[in-house]
Amino acid sequence: MGALIGEYECKLDEKGRLMVPSGLKKQLPAKEQKKFVVNRGFEKQLNMYPQKEWEKISSQINELNLFVKQNREFVRKFNNGATEVEVDGSGRILLPKTLMQYAGIDKEAILFAHSNRIEIWSKAEYDKFMKEGADDFAALAEQVMGNIPNKGKADVS
Amino acid sequence: MGALIGEYECKLDEKGRLMVPSGLKKQLPAKEQKKFVVNRGFEKQLNMYPQKEWEKISSQINELNLFVKQNREFVRKFNNGATEVEVDGSGRILLPKTLMQYAGIDKEAILFAHSNRIEIWSKAEYDKFMKEGADDFAALAEQVMGNIPNKGKADVS
DNA sequence: AATTTACCACTTTCTCCCACTTGTTGAAAA
DNA sequence: TTTTCAACAAGTGGGAGAAAGTGGTAAATT
């Protein structure tokens, strides 16, 4: 699977179902358009992974020895609500209510795809997050990327 | 049996019976949907295993040399409270009261499935556990997963 | 006999499936 | 060249059936 990309604004219908934009589906191989795994993200947002991507991650996690306390803690926090979701015949997904509440999603959501995941935000939280520290983006970029040697890297400034 | 996954919020009825969510049952082969073994977890929580999984674990434990004092102690404590439970006709299980008390489960429970088990938490304890040290997750992840060679490992940060 | 457990019946809620509406694209004819 | 219609895809809504939730009674165990 290539890296995902795109930002999509979606409305939930009255039953809380979320349409997966066709533009996003097209980026995924046919076999990976049906099943996803959603869990809580670090910010007030959810992360959704195509099932295969999730399996790559979790197969390693599941090999940890659970008699070790630290491993138990890690496994639990790593999963953090991870739940399988499936798109219905009309290309919609129904997210568990507990996760919707966590992310504060009501009517409007933003799907923000990058690398191997799709982040799901409430529109309000997304705008807030992107607004905060918007001024300092240049400074942040320097902090994060400034020390990486510039081998054939594309200039994105 | 594939790895289990999912977080489910369940209410107990007034008789203390716990509904097994259908989403969880679907993950188990038909033959393993009826009988489970529950015992005390290391945290303030219970672990429930499909019977076959329990047998695997139990056979490992039974290989320990019981002439060793430490082993005897471990085996006793590990089996302490282990109880076979069966799903009733309406898809519910009745957990022994002593175990419910141990886990502090009253009305609301969280079923948290991963690898080969289903952890049963009181909602309050679960929230507390997930909240504690949430900031240090990155450090924990490094400690636990940091030494594993990074072969095609997916990024989950 | 009292308490616990198993079994059965019913209501409400939710989920999945199907059918319909809307929108878009492309081709053909005026 | 423009307009119209057809065909398909995208998006919306509703309804049937399954699952969740509730309660009660009979049976069994102590």
Coordinates of C-alpha atoms (C1' of nucleotides) in Angstrom, one line a residue:
Chain A
M1 CA 0.0 0.0 0.0
G2 CA 1.4 3.4 -0.9
A3 CA 1.2 6.3 1.5
L4 CA -2.2 7.7 2.0
I5 CA -2.9 11.4 1.4
G6 CA -5.7 13.8 1.6
E7 CA -8.0 15.8 3.8
Y8 CA -11.8 15.2 3.5
E9 CA -14.7 16.9 5.2
C10 CA -17.5 14.5 5.9
K11 CA -20.9 14.7 7.4
L12 CA -22.4 12.0 9.6
D13 CA -26.0 11.0 8.8
E14 CA -28.6 11.0 11.5
K15 CA -27.7 7.5 12.6
G16 CA -24.1 8.5 13.1
R17 CA -22.8 6.8 10.0
L18 CA -19.7 8.2 8.3
M19 CA -19.2 8.0 4.6
V20 CA -15.8 7.0 3.4
P21 CA -15.1 9.5 0.6
S22 CA -14.5 7.7 -2.7
G23 CA -11.3 9.6 -3.2
L24 CA -9.9 7.9 -0.1
K25 CA -11.1 4.5 -1.2
K26 CA -9.5 4.8 -4.5
Q27 CA -6.1 5.0 -2.8
L28 CA -6.6 1.6 -1.2
P29 CA -6.4 -1.8 -3.0
A30 CA -9.8 -3.3 -3.4
K31 CA -9.2 -5.9 -0.7
E32 CA -8.4 -3.2 1.9
Q33 CA -11.4 -1.1 1.4
K34 CA -13.8 -3.1 3.6
K35 CA -12.2 -3.7 7.0
F36 CA -10.5 -1.2 9.2
V37 CA -9.4 -0.9 12.8
V38 CA -10.0 2.2 14.8
N39 CA -8.5 3.3 18.0
R40 CA -7.9 6.4 20.1
G41 CA -5.2 8.7 19.1
F42 CA -2.9 10.8 21.3
E43 CA -4.8 14.0 20.6
K44 CA -8.6 14.2 20.8
Q45 CA -8.9 12.2 17.6
L46 CA -9.2 8.7 16.3
N47 CA -6.8 6.7 14.1
M48 CA -8.2 4.3 11.5
Y49 CA -5.9 1.7 9.9
P50 CA -6.7 -0.6 7.0
Q51 CA -6.9 -4.0 8.6
K52 CA -3.7 -5.3 7.0
E53 CA -1.7 -2.4 8.3
W54 CA -3.1 -3.0 11.7
E55 CA -2.2 -6.6 11.6
K56 CA 1.4 -5.8 10.7
I57 CA 1.6 -3.8 13.9
S58 CA -0.4 -6.0 16.2
S59 CA 1.2 -9.3 15.3
Q60 CA 4.3 -8.1 16.9
I61 CA 2.5 -6.8 19.9
N62 CA 0.8 -10.1 20.4
E63 CA 4.0 -11.9 20.8
L64 CA 5.0 -10.0 23.9
N65 CA 5.2 -12.1 27.1
L66 CA 2.3 -11.0 29.2
F67 CA 3.8 -12.2 32.4
V68 CA 5.9 -9.1 32.2
K69 CA 4.1 -6.2 33.8
Q70 CA 5.6 -3.6 31.5
N71 CA 4.4 -5.5 28.5
R72 CA 0.9 -5.8 29.8
E73 CA 0.8 -2.0 30.3
F74 CA 2.1 -1.4 26.9
V75 CA -0.3 -3.8 25.1
R76 CA -3.3 -2.2 26.8
K77 CA -2.3 1.3 26.1
F78 CA -1.3 0.5 22.6
N79 CA -4.7 -0.9 21.8
N80 CA -6.5 1.9 23.5
G81 CA -9.9 1.0 22.4
A82 CA -8.9 -0.7 19.1
T83 CA -12.0 -2.0 17.4
E84 CA -12.7 -3.5 14.1
V85 CA -15.1 -1.6 11.8
E86 CA -16.5 -2.6 8.5
V87 CA -17.9 -0.5 5.7
D88 CA -21.5 -1.3 4.8
G89 CA -22.9 -1.8 1.3
S90 CA -23.2 1.9 0.7
G91 CA -19.6 2.7 1.7
R92 CA -20.3 3.9 5.2
I93 CA -18.9 3.0 8.6
L94 CA -20.5 3.0 11.9
L95 CA -18.0 4.0 14.6
P96 CA -18.5 2.8 18.2
K97 CA -20.2 5.4 20.3
T98 CA -17.5 5.4 23.0
L99 CA -14.9 6.4 20.4
M100 CA -17.1 9.0 18.9
Q101 CA -17.5 10.6 22.3
Y102 CA -13.8 10.5 22.9
A103 CA -13.1 12.4 19.7
G104 CA -16.0 14.7 20.3
I105 CA -17.5 13.9 16.9
D106 CA -21.1 14.9 16.4
K107 CA -22.2 15.9 13.0
E108 CA -19.1 17.0 11.1
A109 CA -15.8 15.1 10.9
I110 CA -12.5 15.6 9.1
L111 CA -10.7 12.6 7.6
F112 CA -7.1 13.3 7.4
A113 CA -5.1 10.6 5.7
H114 CA -1.3 10.3 5.9
S115 CA 1.3 7.6 5.8
N116 CA -0.5 4.4 6.8
R117 CA -3.5 5.7 8.6
I118 CA -6.6 7.9 8.4
E119 CA -7.1 10.3 11.3
I120 CA -10.6 11.1 12.2
W121 CA -11.3 14.4 13.9
S122 CA -14.3 16.4 14.8
K123 CA -14.3 19.5 12.6
A124 CA -14.1 21.7 15.7
E125 CA -11.2 20.0 17.2
Y126 CA -9.3 19.8 13.9
D127 CA -9.7 23.5 13.3
K128 CA -8.6 24.2 16.8
F129 CA -5.6 22.0 16.6
M130 CA -4.4 23.4 13.2
K131 CA -4.9 26.9 14.4
E132 CA -2.9 26.5 17.6
G133 CA 0.6 27.4 16.9
A134 CA 0.0 28.0 13.2
D135 CA 2.3 30.9 13.5
D136 CA 5.1 28.7 14.8
F137 CA 5.0 26.2 12.0
A138 CA 8.3 27.4 10.6
A139 CA 10.0 27.1 14.0
L140 CA 8.5 23.7 14.6
A141 CA 9.7 22.5 11.2
E142 CA 13.2 23.6 12.1
Q143 CA 13.1 21.8 15.4
V144 CA 11.8 18.6 13.9
M145 CA 13.6 18.5 10.6
G146 CA 16.5 20.9 11.1
N147 CA 19.1 18.3 12.1
I148 CA 18.4 15.7 9.5
P149 CA 21.1 15.7 6.8
N150 CA 19.7 16.9 3.6
K151 CA 20.3 13.8 1.4
G152 CA 18.3 14.3 -1.8
K153 CA 15.5 15.5 0.2
A154 CA 12.8 17.5 -1.5
D155 CA 12.5 21.0 -0.5
V156 CA 9.0 21.7 0.8
S157 CA 9.4 25.1 2.3
Chain B
M1 CA -8.0 -18.8 16.5
G2 CA -6.9 -15.5 15.2
A3 CA -6.0 -12.7 17.5
L4 CA -8.9 -11.2 19.3
I5 CA -9.5 -7.5 19.1
G6 CA -12.0 -5.0 20.5
E7 CA -13.2 -2.9 23.4
Y8 CA -16.7 -3.3 24.5
E9 CA -18.7 -1.5 27.1
C10 CA -21.2 -3.8 28.8
K11 CA -23.8 -3.4 31.5
L12 CA -24.6 -6.1 34.0
D13 CA -28.2 -6.9 34.7
E14 CA -29.5 -6.9 38.2
K15 CA -28.5 -10.5 38.7
G16 CA -25.0 -9.7 37.8
R17 CA -25.1 -11.4 34.4
L18 CA -22.8 -10.1 31.7
M19 CA -23.8 -10.0 28.1
V20 CA -21.1 -11.3 25.7
P21 CA -21.3 -8.8 22.8
S22 CA -22.0 -10.4 19.5
G23 CA -19.0 -8.7 17.9
L24 CA -16.8 -10.7 20.2
K25 CA -18.6 -13.9 19.6
K26 CA -18.2 -13.5 15.9
Q27 CA -14.4 -13.6 16.3
L28 CA -14.5 -17.0 17.9
P29 CA -15.1 -20.3 16.1
A30 CA -18.6 -21.7 16.9
K31 CA -17.2 -24.4 19.2
E32 CA -15.4 -21.9 21.4
Q33 CA -18.3 -19.5 22.0
K34 CA -19.8 -21.5 24.8
K35 CA -17.2 -22.3 27.4
F36 CA -14.6 -20.0 29.0
V37 CA -12.3 -20.0 31.9
V38 CA -12.1 -16.9 34.1
N39 CA -9.4 -16.1 36.7
R40 CA -7.9 -13.2 38.5
G41 CA -5.6 -11.0 36.5
F42 CA -2.4 -9.4 37.8
E43 CA -4.0 -6.0 37.9
K44 CA -7.4 -5.3 39.4
Q45 CA -9.1 -7.1 36.5
L46 CA -10.2 -10.6 35.3
N47 CA -8.9 -12.6 32.4
M48 CA -11.3 -14.8 30.4
Y49 CA -10.0 -17.4 28.0
P50 CA -11.8 -19.5 25.5
Q51 CA -11.5 -23.0 27.0
K52 CA -9.1 -24.2 24.4
E53 CA -6.7 -21.3 25.0
W54 CA -6.9 -21.9 28.7
E55 CA -5.9 -25.6 28.2
K56 CA -2.8 -24.5 26.3
I57 CA -1.8 -22.1 29.1
S58 CA -2.7 -24.6 31.7
S59 CA -0.6 -27.3 30.1
Q60 CA 2.4 -25.1 30.1
I61 CA 1.9 -24.3 33.8
N62 CA 1.5 -28.0 34.6
E63 CA 5.0 -28.7 33.2
L64 CA 6.5 -26.8 36.1
N65 CA 8.4 -29.0 38.6
L66 CA 6.3 -29.0 41.7
F67 CA 9.2 -30.2 43.9
V68 CA 10.4 -26.6 43.7
K69 CA 8.7 -24.5 46.4
Q70 CA 8.5 -21.4 44.3
N71 CA 6.8 -23.3 41.5
R72 CA 4.2 -24.8 43.9
E73 CA 3.4 -21.3 45.1
F74 CA 3.1 -19.9 41.6
V75 CA 0.8 -22.7 40.4
R76 CA -1.5 -22.3 43.3
K77 CA -1.8 -18.6 43.0
F78 CA -2.1 -18.7 39.3
N79 CA -5.1 -21.1 39.5
N80 CA -6.5 -19.3 42.4
G81 CA -10.1 -18.4 41.4
A82 CA -9.9 -20.0 37.9
T83 CA -13.4 -21.0 37.1
E84 CA -15.2 -22.4 34.2
V85 CA -18.1 -20.3 33.0
E86 CA -20.7 -21.1 30.4
V87 CA -22.8 -18.8 28.2
D88 CA -26.5 -19.2 28.9
G89 CA -29.2 -19.4 26.2
S90 CA -29.4 -15.6 25.9
G91 CA -25.7 -15.2 25.4
R92 CA -24.9 -14.1 29.0
I93 CA -22.4 -15.3 31.5
L94 CA -22.6 -15.3 35.3
L95 CA -19.3 -14.5 36.9
P96 CA -18.6 -15.8 40.4
K97 CA -19.1 -13.0 43.0
T98 CA -15.7 -13.4 44.5
L99 CA -14.2 -12.6 41.2
M100 CA -16.5 -9.7 40.6
Q101 CA -15.5 -8.2 43.9
Y102 CA -11.9 -8.7 43.2
A103 CA -12.2 -6.7 40.0
G104 CA -14.5 -4.1 41.6
I105 CA -17.2 -4.7 39.0
D106 CA -20.6 -3.4 39.9
K107 CA -22.8 -2.3 37.0
E108 CA -20.5 -1.3 34.2
A109 CA -17.8 -3.4 32.8
I110 CA -15.3 -3.1 29.9
L111 CA -14.4 -6.2 27.9
F112 CA -11.1 -5.7 26.3
A113 CA -10.0 -8.4 23.9
H114 CA -6.4 -8.9 22.7
S115 CA -4.3 -11.8 21.6
N116 CA -5.9 -14.9 23.1
R117 CA -7.9 -13.4 26.0
I118 CA -10.6 -11.1 27.0
E119 CA -9.8 -8.9 29.9
I120 CA -12.8 -7.9 32.1
W121 CA -12.5 -4.5 33.9
S122 CA -14.8 -2.4 35.9
K123 CA -15.2 0.8 33.9
A124 CA -13.8 2.9 36.6
E125 CA -10.6 0.8 37.0
Y126 CA -10.1 0.6 33.3
D127 CA -10.3 4.4 32.8
K128 CA -8.0 4.9 35.7
F129 CA -5.4 2.4 34.3
M130 CA -5.5 4.0 30.9
K131 CA -5.1 7.4 32.3
E132 CA -2.2 6.8 34.5
G133 CA 1.1 7.5 32.9
A134 CA -0.5 8.2 29.6
D135 CA 2.1 10.9 29.0
D136 CA 4.9 8.4 29.2
F137 CA 3.6 6.1 26.6
A138 CA 6.4 7.0 24.2
A139 CA 9.0 6.1 26.8
L140 CA 7.2 2.8 27.6
A141 CA 7.0 1.9 24.0
E142 CA 10.7 2.4 23.6
Q143 CA 11.5 0.3 26.6
V144 CA 9.2 -2.5 25.4
M145 CA 9.7 -2.5 21.7
G146 CA 13.0 -0.6 21.4
N147 CA 15.1 -3.7 21.2
I148 CA 13.2 -5.5 18.6
P149 CA 14.9 -5.3 15.2
N150 CA 12.9 -3.0 12.9
K151 CA 12.1 -5.4 10.1
G152 CA 9.3 -3.8 8.1
K153 CA 7.7 -2.6 11.3
A154 CA 4.9 -0.2 10.8
D155 CA 5.0 3.1 12.5
V156 CA 2.3 3.7 15.0
S157 CA 3.3 6.8 16.8
Chain C
dA1 C1' -37.0 -22.7 53.1
dA2 C1' -34.1 -19.4 51.2
dT3 C1' -30.9 -18.3 48.0
dT4 C1' -28.8 -19.0 43.7
dT5 C1' -28.9 -20.5 39.0
dA6 C1' -31.0 -21.8 34.6
dC7 C1' -34.5 -20.9 31.4
dC8 C1' -38.0 -18.4 28.9
dA9 C1' -40.7 -14.3 27.1
dC10 C1' -40.9 -9.7 25.7
dT11 C1' -39.6 -4.7 24.6
dT12 C1' -36.5 -1.5 22.8
dT13 C1' -32.6 -0.3 20.3
dC14 C1' -29.3 -0.8 16.9
dT15 C1' -27.3 -2.6 12.6
dC16 C1' -27.3 -4.2 8.2
dC17 C1' -29.3 -4.3 3.8
dC18 C1' -32.0 -2.6 0.1
dA19 C1' -34.1 0.9 -2.7
dC20 C1' -34.4 5.5 -4.1
dT21 C1' -32.6 10.3 -5.1
dT22 C1' -29.1 13.3 -6.6
dG23 C1' -25.2 14.5 -9.2
dT24 C1' -21.8 13.8 -12.9
dT25 C1' -20.0 12.5 -17.1
dG26 C1' -20.1 11.4 -21.8
dA27 C1' -22.2 10.9 -26.1
dA28 C1' -25.4 12.0 -29.6
dA29 C1' -28.5 14.8 -32.0
dA30 C1' -30.4 19.2 -33.2
Chain D
dT1 C1' -21.8 24.3 -30.5
dT2 C1' -25.1 23.6 -27.4
dT3 C1' -28.5 21.0 -25.3
dT4 C1' -30.6 16.8 -23.8
dC5 C1' -30.7 12.4 -22.4
dA6 C1' -28.8 8.2 -20.8
dA7 C1' -25.9 5.6 -17.9
dC8 C1' -23.3 5.3 -14.0
dA9 C1' -21.5 6.6 -9.6
dA10 C1' -22.2 8.8 -5.3
dG11 C1' -25.0 10.0 -1.5
dT12 C1' -29.4 9.5 1.4
dG13 C1' -33.1 7.5 3.8
dG14 C1' -36.0 3.9 5.5
dG15 C1' -37.3 -0.7 7.2
dA16 C1' -36.6 -5.6 8.5
dG17 C1' -34.4 -8.4 11.5
dA18 C1' -30.9 -9.1 14.9
dA19 C1' -29.0 -7.9 19.2
dA20 C1' -29.3 -5.6 23.6
dG21 C1' -31.6 -4.9 27.6
dT22 C1' -35.4 -6.2 31.1
dG23 C1' -38.1 -9.0 33.8
dG24 C1' -40.2 -13.0 35.7
dT25 C1' -40.6 -17.9 37.0
dA26 C1' -39.1 -22.5 37.6
dA27 C1' -35.6 -25.5 39.1
dA28 C1' -31.7 -26.7 41.8
dT29 C1' -28.6 -26.4 45.5
dT30 C1' -27.4 -25.4 50.1

